[in-house]
């Protein structure tokens, strides 16, 4: 069977993470035909982590990674930069819904992703501006959030995970604002500059691992015992193939009818004089209330910046408009002003949208879907963590290694079929709107 791309990825808005970095010369696009052992489609967290794991397992393995655009221009470079060990949302419903052993199980998977990232950081000699094992806060803005903070602490007690609770005065000393009413700090999260991280991972490859940028896969098909991937100016023949392009897999007709395409939005301020407010100059916080607002203060040589991320939309066509980014930006402006009134006059410099692929039952789309074709799709949010782990597992599975991690991913149930249209769009849009309304200022 031949799989043909119906359309190529689209990315709107300027990611502040990319704009903060110096220009980078992309790797050359593919021109001609290459023969490799494994071809990886997608140069994000999943694809590049898969390539790194392949090279660790067999340094002589010939690997080709195809990235449709330039590294960090896609969803990875639009990420908020949290590689978490504990669940992202502070809610007993989200965290404590299963058995305690299942929660420990998830944490172990997350920490395997962190281990790969940490090894890379040591290898590259990165400082805290790219890789910072500083932990994260979950912050509350009122009684609802306060209840979730307390509930989360009780769930962490069940699995013997370390944390520290902060009252309003204590979290104000960290954040420099009196807007937050409480918080919980967990020490295991790593904070990254996502564009710098993924660039560094991409540029670490040499020898038998070759990266081709601006090289979209236009089609692929099984030919005898290998896979042939066609690109605009060339082709790759490979014995094994790893599909790590998240929601774009649907454009090849794969996992059609099981992927939910949701976009999240972010804004980043211009650099401001750090003397304008107190608190620590570098910290990261996710919302205590689900669907609330993620905030990061980013220390820089030219001054500090704030990242504000909130707002979600369901986009089944995998296209987002400039108008949607503008509307989300107005929400970000209100939330920024509510949290940091002392920074009145500091403007947003960059705004962007980033795609996520979810499944109805929250499981990855993973495994050998055709002979020699392995999928690491659907991170279901928290992409820096889950996509990295999925990429590692896909690499091991492709080489026939039945590791603990591979067993975990194979053990997930299959993604559930989505309801038919127009009920899906109506339901998904209403659900996102209701959750955002419930979050309020959070």
GROMACS .gro file of C-alpha atoms in nm, residues 49-396:
model
  348
   49UNK     CA    1   1.492   1.116   2.049
   50UNK     CA    2   1.431   0.803   1.843
   51UNK     CA    3   1.737   0.879   1.630
   52UNK     CA    4   1.952   0.937   1.938
   53UNK     CA    5   1.837   0.611   2.095
   54UNK     CA    6   1.905   0.423   1.772
   55UNK     CA    7   2.260   0.556   1.763
   56UNK     CA    8   2.311   0.461   2.128
   57UNK     CA    9   2.196   0.105   2.066
   58UNK     CA   10   2.403   0.062   1.749
   59UNK     CA   11   2.656   0.339   1.668
   60UNK     CA   12   2.710   0.192   1.322
   61UNK     CA   13   2.341   0.195   1.228
   62UNK     CA   14   2.265   0.409   0.923
   63UNK     CA   15   1.978   0.644   1.006
   64UNK     CA   16   1.811   0.919   0.803
   65UNK     CA   17   1.588   1.178   0.971
   66UNK     CA   18   1.356   1.377   0.744
   67UNK     CA   19   1.222   1.709   0.872
   68UNK     CA   20   0.964   1.886   0.656
   69UNK     CA   21   1.081   2.234   0.756
   70UNK     CA   22   1.368   2.363   0.967
   71UNK     CA   23   1.449   2.228   1.310
   72UNK     CA   24   1.257   2.407   1.590
   73UNK     CA   25   1.018   2.581   1.351
   74UNK     CA   26   0.744   2.326   1.422
   75UNK     CA   27   0.556   2.224   1.735
   76UNK     CA   28   0.872   2.141   1.935
   77UNK     CA   29   1.005   2.496   1.910
   78UNK     CA   30   0.662   2.622   2.018
   79UNK     CA   31   0.656   2.411   2.333
   80UNK     CA   32   0.656   2.570   2.679
   81UNK     CA   33   0.970   2.380   2.776
   82UNK     CA   34   0.863   2.160   3.069
   83UNK     CA   35   1.008   1.806   3.079
   84UNK     CA   36   0.805   1.685   3.372
   85UNK     CA   37   0.838   1.381   3.593
   86UNK     CA   38   0.499   1.422   3.761
   87UNK     CA   39   0.167   1.489   3.586
   88UNK     CA   40   0.119   1.833   3.436
   89UNK     CA   41  -0.217   1.924   3.588
   90UNK     CA   42  -0.265   1.961   3.960
   91UNK     CA   43  -0.585   1.771   4.013
   92UNK     CA   44  -0.670   1.458   4.205
   93UNK     CA   45  -0.903   1.360   3.921
   94UNK     CA   46  -0.617   1.377   3.672
   95UNK     CA   47  -0.351   1.231   3.896
   96UNK     CA   48  -0.524   1.000   4.140
   97UNK     CA   49  -0.783   0.839   3.915
   98UNK     CA   50  -0.590   0.512   3.890
   99UNK     CA   51  -0.406   0.286   4.128
  100UNK     CA   52  -0.093   0.403   4.309
  101UNK     CA   53   0.124   0.152   4.120
  102UNK     CA   54  -0.001   0.296   3.789
  103UNK     CA   55   0.101   0.644   3.897
  104UNK     CA   56   0.451   0.524   3.987
  105UNK     CA   57   0.460   0.350   3.652
  106UNK     CA   58   0.389   0.679   3.468
  107UNK     CA   59   0.650   0.864   3.671
  108UNK     CA   60   0.916   0.607   3.576
  109UNK     CA   61   0.835   0.657   3.206
  110UNK     CA   62   0.863   1.034   3.243
  111UNK     CA   63   1.197   1.005   3.419
  112UNK     CA   64   1.337   0.794   3.137
  113UNK     CA   65   1.266   1.087   2.904
  114UNK     CA   66   1.440   1.323   3.147
  115UNK     CA   67   1.741   1.088   3.161
  116UNK     CA   68   1.789   1.109   2.784
  117UNK     CA   69   1.768   1.488   2.796
  118UNK     CA   70   2.007   1.507   3.091
  119UNK     CA   71   2.266   1.290   2.917
  120UNK     CA   72   2.246   1.519   2.614
  121UNK     CA   73   2.288   1.830   2.833
  122UNK     CA   74   2.599   1.684   2.995
  123UNK     CA   75   2.739   1.583   2.657
  124UNK     CA   76   2.682   1.932   2.515
  125UNK     CA   77   2.795   2.115   2.829
  126UNK     CA   78   2.476   2.319   2.844
  127UNK     CA   79   2.409   2.581   3.107
  128UNK     CA   80   2.082   2.658   3.280
  129UNK     CA   81   1.977   2.884   2.995
  130UNK     CA   82   1.908   2.568   2.790
  131UNK     CA   83   1.867   2.289   3.047
  132UNK     CA   84   1.773   2.375   3.404
  133UNK     CA   85   1.682   2.095   3.652
  134UNK     CA   86   1.517   2.352   3.877
  135UNK     CA   87   1.174   2.196   3.935
  136UNK     CA   88   0.846   2.373   3.879
  137UNK     CA   89   0.562   2.537   4.065
  138UNK     CA   90   0.190   2.486   4.030
  139UNK     CA   91   0.033   2.817   4.123
  140UNK     CA   92  -0.317   2.908   4.233
  141UNK     CA   93  -0.503   3.237   4.190
  142UNK     CA   94  -0.790   3.177   4.430
  143UNK     CA   95  -0.993   2.928   4.635
  144UNK     CA   96  -1.049   2.683   4.349
  145UNK     CA   97  -0.681   2.659   4.274
  146UNK     CA   98  -0.594   2.641   4.645
  147UNK     CA   99  -0.813   2.331   4.680
  148UNK     CA  100  -0.639   2.164   4.387
  149UNK     CA  101  -0.298   2.237   4.538
  150UNK     CA  102  -0.395   2.068   4.865
  151UNK     CA  103  -0.555   1.776   4.681
  152UNK     CA  104  -0.243   1.725   4.471
  153UNK     CA  105  -0.021   1.723   4.778
  154UNK     CA  106  -0.230   1.437   4.922
  155UNK     CA  107  -0.188   1.239   4.601
  156UNK     CA  108   0.190   1.290   4.611
  157UNK     CA  109   0.194   1.160   4.966
  158UNK     CA  110   0.047   0.833   4.839
  159UNK     CA  111   0.342   0.774   4.608
  160UNK     CA  112   0.607   0.918   4.842
  161UNK     CA  113   0.703   1.202   4.608
  162UNK     CA  114   0.875   1.511   4.743
  163UNK     CA  115   0.706   1.852   4.734
  164UNK     CA  116   0.684   2.179   4.921
  165UNK     CA  117   0.372   2.386   4.980
  166UNK     CA  118   0.394   2.765   4.953
  167UNK     CA  119   0.151   3.013   5.102
  168UNK     CA  120   0.074   3.347   4.937
  169UNK     CA  121   0.366   3.529   5.098
  170UNK     CA  122   0.617   3.255   5.016
  171UNK     CA  123   0.520   3.225   4.649
  172UNK     CA  124   0.525   3.605   4.620
  173UNK     CA  125   0.892   3.598   4.722
  174UNK     CA  126   0.957   3.362   4.429
  175UNK     CA  127   0.741   3.525   4.162
  176UNK     CA  128   0.768   3.890   4.259
  177UNK     CA  129   0.388   3.934   4.256
  178UNK     CA  130   0.115   3.906   4.519
  179UNK     CA  131  -0.133   3.770   4.263
  180UNK     CA  132  -0.087   3.403   4.353
  181UNK     CA  133  -0.262   3.265   4.661
  182UNK     CA  134  -0.070   2.940   4.704
  183UNK     CA  135   0.154   2.697   4.521
  184UNK     CA  136   0.313   2.356   4.534
  185UNK     CA  137   0.672   2.300   4.424
  186UNK     CA  138   0.794   1.969   4.283
  187UNK     CA  139   1.170   1.935   4.229
  188UNK     CA  140   1.193   1.676   3.949
  189UNK     CA  141   1.089   1.881   3.646
  190UNK     CA  142   1.353   2.007   3.403
  191UNK     CA  143   1.296   2.340   3.231
  192UNK     CA  144   1.443   2.382   2.885
  193UNK     CA  145   1.469   2.646   2.617
  194UNK     CA  146   1.286   2.418   2.371
  195UNK     CA  147   1.420   2.567   2.047
  196UNK     CA  148   1.779   2.564   2.173
  197UNK     CA  149   1.736   2.212   2.309
  198UNK     CA  150   1.600   2.064   1.989
  199UNK     CA  151   1.859   2.249   1.778
  200UNK     CA  152   2.132   2.108   1.999
  201UNK     CA  153   1.992   1.756   1.972
  202UNK     CA  154   1.967   1.787   1.594
  203UNK     CA  155   2.319   1.923   1.559
  204UNK     CA  156   2.463   1.643   1.775
  205UNK     CA  157   2.421   1.390   1.494
  206UNK     CA  158   2.706   1.297   1.266
  207UNK     CA  159   2.847   0.998   1.083
  208UNK     CA  160   2.585   0.730   1.015
  209UNK     CA  161   2.296   0.947   1.145
  210UNK     CA  162   2.204   1.203   0.880
  211UNK     CA  163   1.947   1.478   0.920
  212UNK     CA  164   1.781   1.634   0.616
  213UNK     CA  165   1.590   1.959   0.672
  214UNK     CA  166   1.336   2.116   0.440
  215UNK     CA  167   1.271   1.764   0.320
  216UNK     CA  168   0.906   1.668   0.357
  217UNK     CA  169   0.805   1.309   0.304
  218UNK     CA  170   0.560   1.316   0.014
  219UNK     CA  171   0.482   0.945   0.008
  220UNK     CA  172   0.607   0.611   0.132
  221UNK     CA  173   0.537   0.250   0.043
  222UNK     CA  174   0.659  -0.098   0.109
  223UNK     CA  175   0.882  -0.234  -0.167
  224UNK     CA  176   0.981  -0.592  -0.102
  225UNK     CA  177   1.146  -0.609   0.240
  226UNK     CA  178   1.210  -0.235   0.274
  227UNK     CA  179   1.036   0.101   0.277
  228UNK     CA  180   1.080   0.370   0.012
  229UNK     CA  181   1.012   0.731   0.111
  230UNK     CA  182   0.979   0.987  -0.168
  231UNK     CA  183   1.072   1.350  -0.109
  232UNK     CA  184   1.065   1.651  -0.347
  233UNK     CA  185   1.416   1.588  -0.476
  234UNK     CA  186   1.507   1.241  -0.366
  235UNK     CA  187   1.419   0.914  -0.195
  236UNK     CA  188   1.518   0.706   0.106
  237UNK     CA  189   1.525   0.327   0.105
  238UNK     CA  190   1.519   0.177   0.454
  239UNK     CA  191   1.465  -0.157   0.616
  240UNK     CA  192   1.269   0.002   0.903
  241UNK     CA  193   1.072   0.323   0.933
  242UNK     CA  194   0.963   0.528   1.235
  243UNK     CA  195   0.674   0.769   1.188
  244UNK     CA  196   0.723   1.046   1.446
  245UNK     CA  197   0.536   1.339   1.294
  246UNK     CA  198   0.248   1.345   1.545
  247UNK     CA  199  -0.079   1.473   1.397
  248UNK     CA  200   0.069   1.497   1.049
  249UNK     CA  201   0.050   1.117   1.029
  250UNK     CA  202  -0.318   1.162   0.954
  251UNK     CA  203  -0.229   1.341   0.630
  252UNK     CA  204  -0.093   1.007   0.507
  253UNK     CA  205  -0.421   0.838   0.595
  254UNK     CA  206  -0.275   0.679   0.908
  255UNK     CA  207  -0.474   0.687   1.233
  256UNK     CA  208  -0.754   0.861   1.050
  257UNK     CA  209  -1.057   0.904   1.271
  258UNK     CA  210  -0.868   0.867   1.601
  259UNK     CA  211  -0.661   1.186   1.634
  260UNK     CA  212  -0.792   1.509   1.787
  261UNK     CA  213  -0.604   1.813   1.658
  262UNK     CA  214  -0.587   2.082   1.926
  263UNK     CA  215  -0.389   2.404   1.911
  264UNK     CA  216  -0.258   2.589   2.211
  265UNK     CA  217  -0.137   2.950   2.205
  266UNK     CA  218   0.145   3.145   2.363
  267UNK     CA  219   0.273   3.500   2.386
  268UNK     CA  220   0.613   3.626   2.499
  269UNK     CA  221   0.692   3.975   2.618
  270UNK     CA  222   0.965   4.204   2.501
  271UNK     CA  223   1.273   4.209   2.722
  272UNK     CA  224   1.222   4.426   3.030
  273UNK     CA  225   1.446   4.566   3.302
  274UNK     CA  226   1.449   4.304   3.583
  275UNK     CA  227   1.460   4.581   3.842
  276UNK     CA  228   1.095   4.655   3.760
  277UNK     CA  229   0.987   4.366   3.983
  278UNK     CA  230   1.127   4.149   4.259
  279UNK     CA  231   1.134   3.774   4.291
  280UNK     CA  232   1.359   3.522   4.122
  281UNK     CA  233   1.462   3.597   3.765
  282UNK     CA  234   1.401   3.246   3.637
  283UNK     CA  235   1.105   3.029   3.735
  284UNK     CA  236   0.835   2.823   3.570
  285UNK     CA  237   0.479   2.751   3.676
  286UNK     CA  238   0.190   2.546   3.548
  287UNK     CA  239  -0.167   2.621   3.658
  288UNK     CA  240  -0.320   2.465   3.967
  289UNK     CA  241  -0.655   2.452   3.792
  290UNK     CA  242  -0.680   2.242   3.472
  291UNK     CA  243  -0.688   2.446   3.149
  292UNK     CA  244  -0.543   2.744   3.334
  293UNK     CA  245  -0.239   2.953   3.241
  294UNK     CA  246   0.124   2.846   3.218
  295UNK     CA  247   0.378   3.116   3.310
  296UNK     CA  248   0.756   3.132   3.276
  297UNK     CA  249   0.997   3.408   3.365
  298UNK     CA  250   1.300   3.381   3.140
  299UNK     CA  251   1.628   3.546   3.234
  300UNK     CA  252   1.826   3.694   2.948
  301UNK     CA  253   2.127   3.916   2.880
  302UNK     CA  254   1.906   4.191   2.734
  303UNK     CA  255   1.658   4.167   3.021
  304UNK     CA  256   1.388   3.929   3.134
  305UNK     CA  257   1.079   3.806   2.951
  306UNK     CA  258   0.754   3.639   3.045
  307UNK     CA  259   0.590   3.355   2.858
  308UNK     CA  260   0.212   3.328   2.891
  309UNK     CA  261   0.041   3.019   2.752
  310UNK     CA  262  -0.331   2.954   2.759
  311UNK     CA  263  -0.627   2.913   2.524
  312UNK     CA  264  -0.706   2.596   2.329
  313UNK     CA  265  -0.894   2.542   2.005
  314UNK     CA  266  -1.001   2.232   1.816
  315UNK     CA  267  -0.879   2.247   1.455
  316UNK     CA  268  -0.963   1.927   1.262
  317UNK     CA  269  -0.808   2.065   0.941
  318UNK     CA  270  -0.473   2.117   1.117
  319UNK     CA  271  -0.480   2.481   1.016
  320UNK     CA  272  -0.498   2.784   1.242
  321UNK     CA  273  -0.567   3.145   1.144
  322UNK     CA  274  -0.390   3.468   1.228
  323UNK     CA  275  -0.722   3.580   1.375
  324UNK     CA  276  -0.715   3.292   1.622
  325UNK     CA  277  -0.366   3.393   1.734
  326UNK     CA  278  -0.482   3.753   1.777
  327UNK     CA  279  -0.786   3.648   1.983
  328UNK     CA  280  -0.572   3.427   2.203
  329UNK     CA  281  -0.328   3.716   2.239
  330UNK     CA  282  -0.596   3.937   2.387
  331UNK     CA  283  -0.665   3.670   2.648
  332UNK     CA  284  -0.292   3.649   2.723
  333UNK     CA  285  -0.271   4.026   2.765
  334UNK     CA  286  -0.551   4.022   3.024
  335UNK     CA  287  -0.395   3.736   3.217
  336UNK     CA  288  -0.051   3.896   3.209
  337UNK     CA  289  -0.186   4.227   3.340
  338UNK     CA  290  -0.381   4.051   3.617
  339UNK     CA  291  -0.070   3.868   3.738
  340UNK     CA  292   0.194   4.136   3.693
  341UNK     CA  293   0.040   4.483   3.730
  342UNK     CA  294   0.381   4.628   3.809
  343UNK     CA  295   0.481   4.558   3.446
  344UNK     CA  296   0.215   4.776   3.290
  345UNK     CA  297   0.350   4.903   2.960
  346UNK     CA  298   0.557   4.591   2.889
  347UNK     CA  299   0.426   4.463   2.557
  348UNK     CA  300   0.409   4.122   2.400
  349UNK     CA  301   0.667   4.085   2.124
  350UNK     CA  302   0.591   3.737   1.992
  351UNK     CA  303   0.273   3.533   1.957
  352UNK     CA  304   0.231   3.186   1.815
  353UNK     CA  305   0.022   2.870   1.797
  354UNK     CA  306   0.140   2.513   1.841
  355UNK     CA  307  -0.029   2.188   1.744
  356UNK     CA  308  -0.102   1.891   1.968
  357UNK     CA  309  -0.240   1.550   1.872
  358UNK     CA  310  -0.468   1.387   2.128
  359UNK     CA  311  -0.667   1.067   2.137
  360UNK     CA  312  -1.015   1.023   2.282
  361UNK     CA  313  -0.893   0.789   2.556
  362UNK     CA  314  -0.561   0.966   2.615
  363UNK     CA  315  -0.334   0.687   2.490
  364UNK     CA  316  -0.050   0.713   2.237
  365UNK     CA  317  -0.083   0.581   1.884
  366UNK     CA  318   0.215   0.351   1.904
  367UNK     CA  319   0.348   0.028   1.763
  368UNK     CA  320   0.422  -0.163   1.446
  369UNK     CA  321   0.130  -0.067   1.225
  370UNK     CA  322   0.270  -0.230   0.910
  371UNK     CA  323   0.566  -0.470   0.877
  372UNK     CA  324   0.872  -0.259   0.955
  373UNK     CA  325   0.667   0.061   1.006
  374UNK     CA  326   0.662   0.187   1.365
  375UNK     CA  327   0.455   0.478   1.497
  376UNK     CA  328   0.531   0.718   1.783
  377UNK     CA  329   0.228   0.943   1.751
  378UNK     CA  330  -0.014   1.137   1.977
  379UNK     CA  331   0.167   1.280   2.278
  380UNK     CA  332  -0.165   1.395   2.432
  381UNK     CA  333  -0.003   1.714   2.557
  382UNK     CA  334   0.316   1.740   2.766
  383UNK     CA  335   0.500   1.673   2.442
  384UNK     CA  336   0.853   1.732   2.567
  385UNK     CA  337   0.811   1.440   2.806
  386UNK     CA  338   0.572   1.198   2.641
  387UNK     CA  339   0.697   1.240   2.284
  388UNK     CA  340   1.055   1.187   2.400
  389UNK     CA  341   0.960   0.866   2.580
  390UNK     CA  342   0.758   0.750   2.280
  391UNK     CA  343   1.052   0.810   2.049
  392UNK     CA  344   1.284   0.611   2.273
  393UNK     CA  345   1.037   0.321   2.282
  394UNK     CA  346   0.986   0.328   1.905
  395UNK     CA  347   1.362   0.307   1.847
  396UNK     CA  348   1.392   0.008   2.077
   0.00000   0.00000   0.00000
